[in-house]
Amino acid sequence: MDCIFCKIVSGDIPSNKVYEDDKILAFRDLNPEAPEHILVIPKEHIASLKEANESHLELLGYIQLKIAEIAGSLGIAESGFRLVANTGDEGGQTVHHLHYHLLGGRFMKWPPG
Ligand code: 5GP
Ligand code: ZN
């Protein structure tokens, strides 16, 4: 499948990993928008949250708890962080493999653009 993030999972495209286990991978965004900008993805190809279903319930819960742990390991759990899942065209999704942006290390504005 022609998916950049599947290629990152398989190692065909290199990435700067911050966490990995059998279910998920977390790596640094190529174009960081904050001092800490990590992408957290399931290893399984799910195109977006729109394509997720009840068979993914456990995985989706797992990934969020791990993200909180990863934020802790990066030292941004106490200061605060933002979690974003751009979904679909108007949501700003450009890579069609479910991913969460974990952003921190600066004050985040609201609302986002
Ligand atoms: P989206 O716009 O789909 O929410 O986010 C895709 C993100 O993937 C963007 O922030 C972009 O910088 C990042 N990205 C795209 N290609 C690569 C890549 O090959 N390696 C890494 N580390 N990040 C990538
Ligand atoms: Zn994929």
Tab-separated table of C-alpha atoms and ligand atoms in Angstrom:
chain	number	residue	atom	x	y	z
A	1	MET	CA	0.000	0.000	0.000
A	2	ASP	CA	1.245	3.449	-0.882
A	3	CYS	CA	1.086	4.965	2.602
A	4	ILE	CA	3.929	7.056	4.029
A	5	PHE	CA	3.153	6.110	7.619
A	6	CYS	CA	2.922	2.362	6.821
A	7	LYS	CA	6.395	2.769	5.284
A	8	ILE	CA	7.582	4.447	8.487
A	9	VAL	CA	6.156	1.497	10.475
A	10	SER	CA	7.956	-1.006	8.214
A	11	GLY	CA	11.186	1.028	8.334
A	12	ASP	CA	11.222	1.703	4.570
A	13	ILE	CA	11.139	5.419	5.436
A	14	PRO	CA	13.350	6.417	8.386
A	15	SER	CA	11.885	8.307	11.340
A	16	ASN	CA	13.015	9.774	14.610
A	17	LYS	CA	11.202	7.455	17.025
A	18	VAL	CA	10.298	8.415	20.559
A	19	TYR	CA	8.213	5.339	21.481
A	20	GLU	CA	7.361	2.009	19.898
A	21	ASP	CA	5.605	-1.177	20.910
A	22	ASP	CA	3.707	-3.918	19.091
A	23	LYS	CA	0.611	-1.737	18.578
A	24	ILE	CA	1.747	1.868	18.129
A	25	LEU	CA	4.621	4.061	17.003
A	26	ALA	CA	5.473	7.629	18.020
A	27	PHE	CA	7.961	9.684	16.017
A	28	ARG	CA	8.946	13.318	15.528
A	29	ASP	CA	7.060	15.319	12.889
A	30	LEU	CA	9.246	16.270	9.918
A	31	ASN	CA	7.998	19.883	10.102
A	32	PRO	CA	7.484	20.624	13.787
A	33	GLU	CA	4.935	23.306	14.702
A	34	ALA	CA	5.987	23.394	18.370
A	35	PRO	CA	9.142	22.617	20.402
A	36	GLU	CA	7.702	19.126	20.875
A	37	HIS	CA	5.691	17.813	17.917
A	38	ILE	CA	5.224	14.056	17.892
A	39	LEU	CA	3.024	11.942	15.633
A	40	VAL	CA	1.478	8.919	17.306
A	41	ILE	CA	0.022	6.243	15.036
A	42	PRO	CA	-1.426	2.760	15.268
A	43	LYS	CA	0.774	0.292	13.373
A	44	GLU	CA	-2.392	-1.055	11.780
A	45	HIS	CA	-3.433	1.005	8.759
A	46	ILE	CA	-6.651	2.860	9.591
A	47	ALA	CA	-7.217	5.725	7.133
A	48	SER	CA	-8.692	8.138	9.703
A	49	LEU	CA	-11.032	8.234	12.684
A	50	LYS	CA	-13.870	8.104	10.140
A	51	GLU	CA	-12.788	4.579	9.181
A	52	ALA	CA	-12.296	3.401	12.767
A	53	ASN	CA	-14.921	1.013	14.106
A	54	GLU	CA	-15.783	-0.924	17.243
A	55	SER	CA	-13.033	-3.461	16.572
A	56	HIS	CA	-10.601	-0.587	17.256
A	57	LEU	CA	-12.065	0.454	20.620
A	58	GLU	CA	-9.263	-1.060	22.694
A	59	LEU	CA	-6.549	0.269	20.376
A	60	LEU	CA	-8.007	3.803	20.442
A	61	GLY	CA	-8.140	3.807	24.228
A	62	TYR	CA	-4.640	2.357	24.437
A	63	ILE	CA	-3.161	4.976	22.136
A	64	GLN	CA	-4.573	7.847	24.206
A	65	LEU	CA	-3.220	6.474	27.477
A	66	LYS	CA	0.184	5.919	25.845
A	67	ILE	CA	0.151	9.476	24.499
A	68	ALA	CA	-0.252	10.771	28.056
A	69	GLU	CA	2.723	8.604	29.076
A	70	ILE	CA	4.791	9.841	26.133
A	71	ALA	CA	3.955	13.444	27.092
A	72	GLY	CA	5.285	12.607	30.559
A	73	SER	CA	8.493	11.159	29.143
A	74	LEU	CA	8.995	14.325	27.065
A	75	GLY	CA	8.473	16.519	30.148
A	76	ILE	CA	5.334	18.265	28.856
A	77	ALA	CA	2.683	16.494	30.916
A	78	GLU	CA	2.772	19.032	33.747
A	79	SER	CA	3.072	22.159	31.591
A	80	GLY	CA	0.328	20.885	29.269
A	81	PHE	CA	0.024	19.646	25.741
A	82	ARG	CA	-2.408	19.459	22.867
A	83	LEU	CA	-3.654	16.373	21.052
A	84	VAL	CA	-5.010	16.805	17.505
A	85	ALA	CA	-6.446	14.319	15.018
A	86	ASN	CA	-6.973	16.137	11.725
A	87	THR	CA	-9.695	14.192	9.928
A	88	GLY	CA	-10.773	14.582	6.315
A	89	ASP	CA	-10.198	17.489	3.925
A	90	GLU	CA	-11.711	20.286	5.990
A	91	GLY	CA	-10.051	18.851	9.085
A	92	GLY	CA	-6.701	19.411	7.377
A	93	GLN	CA	-5.706	15.753	7.051
A	94	THR	CA	-2.925	15.261	4.488
A	95	VAL	CA	-1.669	11.781	5.392
A	96	HIS	CA	-4.407	9.163	5.253
A	97	HIS	CA	-3.202	6.915	8.057
A	98	LEU	CA	-4.761	7.740	11.440
A	99	HIS	CA	-2.374	9.873	13.464
A	100	TYR	CA	-2.474	12.063	16.539
A	101	HIS	CA	-0.367	15.190	16.752
A	102	LEU	CA	1.065	15.567	20.255
A	103	LEU	CA	2.140	19.199	20.585
A	104	GLY	CA	3.795	20.907	23.518
A	105	GLY	CA	6.612	23.034	24.833
A	106	ARG	CA	4.850	26.330	24.150
A	107	PHE	CA	1.524	27.991	24.938
A	108	MET	CA	-1.144	26.828	22.462
A	109	LYS	CA	-3.638	29.297	21.033
A	110	TRP	CA	-7.339	28.645	20.763
A	111	PRO	CA	-9.219	28.445	18.457
A	112	PRO	CA	-6.862	26.781	15.979
A	113	GLY	CA	-6.767	28.150	12.420
B	1	5GP	P1	-1.861	15.910	8.792
B	1	5GP	O1	-1.735	17.174	7.994
B	1	5GP	O2	-2.295	14.748	7.930
B	1	5GP	O3	-2.679	16.044	10.035
B	1	5GP	O4	-0.408	15.610	9.344
B	1	5GP	C1	0.578	14.975	8.622
B	1	5GP	C2	1.886	15.313	9.284
B	1	5GP	O5	2.848	14.391	8.835
B	1	5GP	C3	2.410	16.719	8.954
B	1	5GP	O6	2.571	17.455	10.157
B	1	5GP	C4	3.750	16.442	8.267
B	1	5GP	O7	4.751	17.362	8.645
B	1	5GP	C5	4.085	15.044	8.724
B	1	5GP	N1	4.851	14.243	7.784
B	1	5GP	C6	4.579	14.054	6.464
B	1	5GP	N2	5.468	13.217	5.921
B	1	5GP	C7	6.310	12.851	6.916
B	1	5GP	C8	7.450	11.996	6.974
B	1	5GP	O8	7.864	11.368	5.991
B	1	5GP	N3	8.080	11.877	8.176
B	1	5GP	C9	7.648	12.534	9.290
B	1	5GP	N4	8.331	12.355	10.418
B	1	5GP	N5	6.567	13.355	9.276
B	1	5GP	C10	5.922	13.500	8.106
B	2	ZN	ZN	-0.839	3.361	6.465
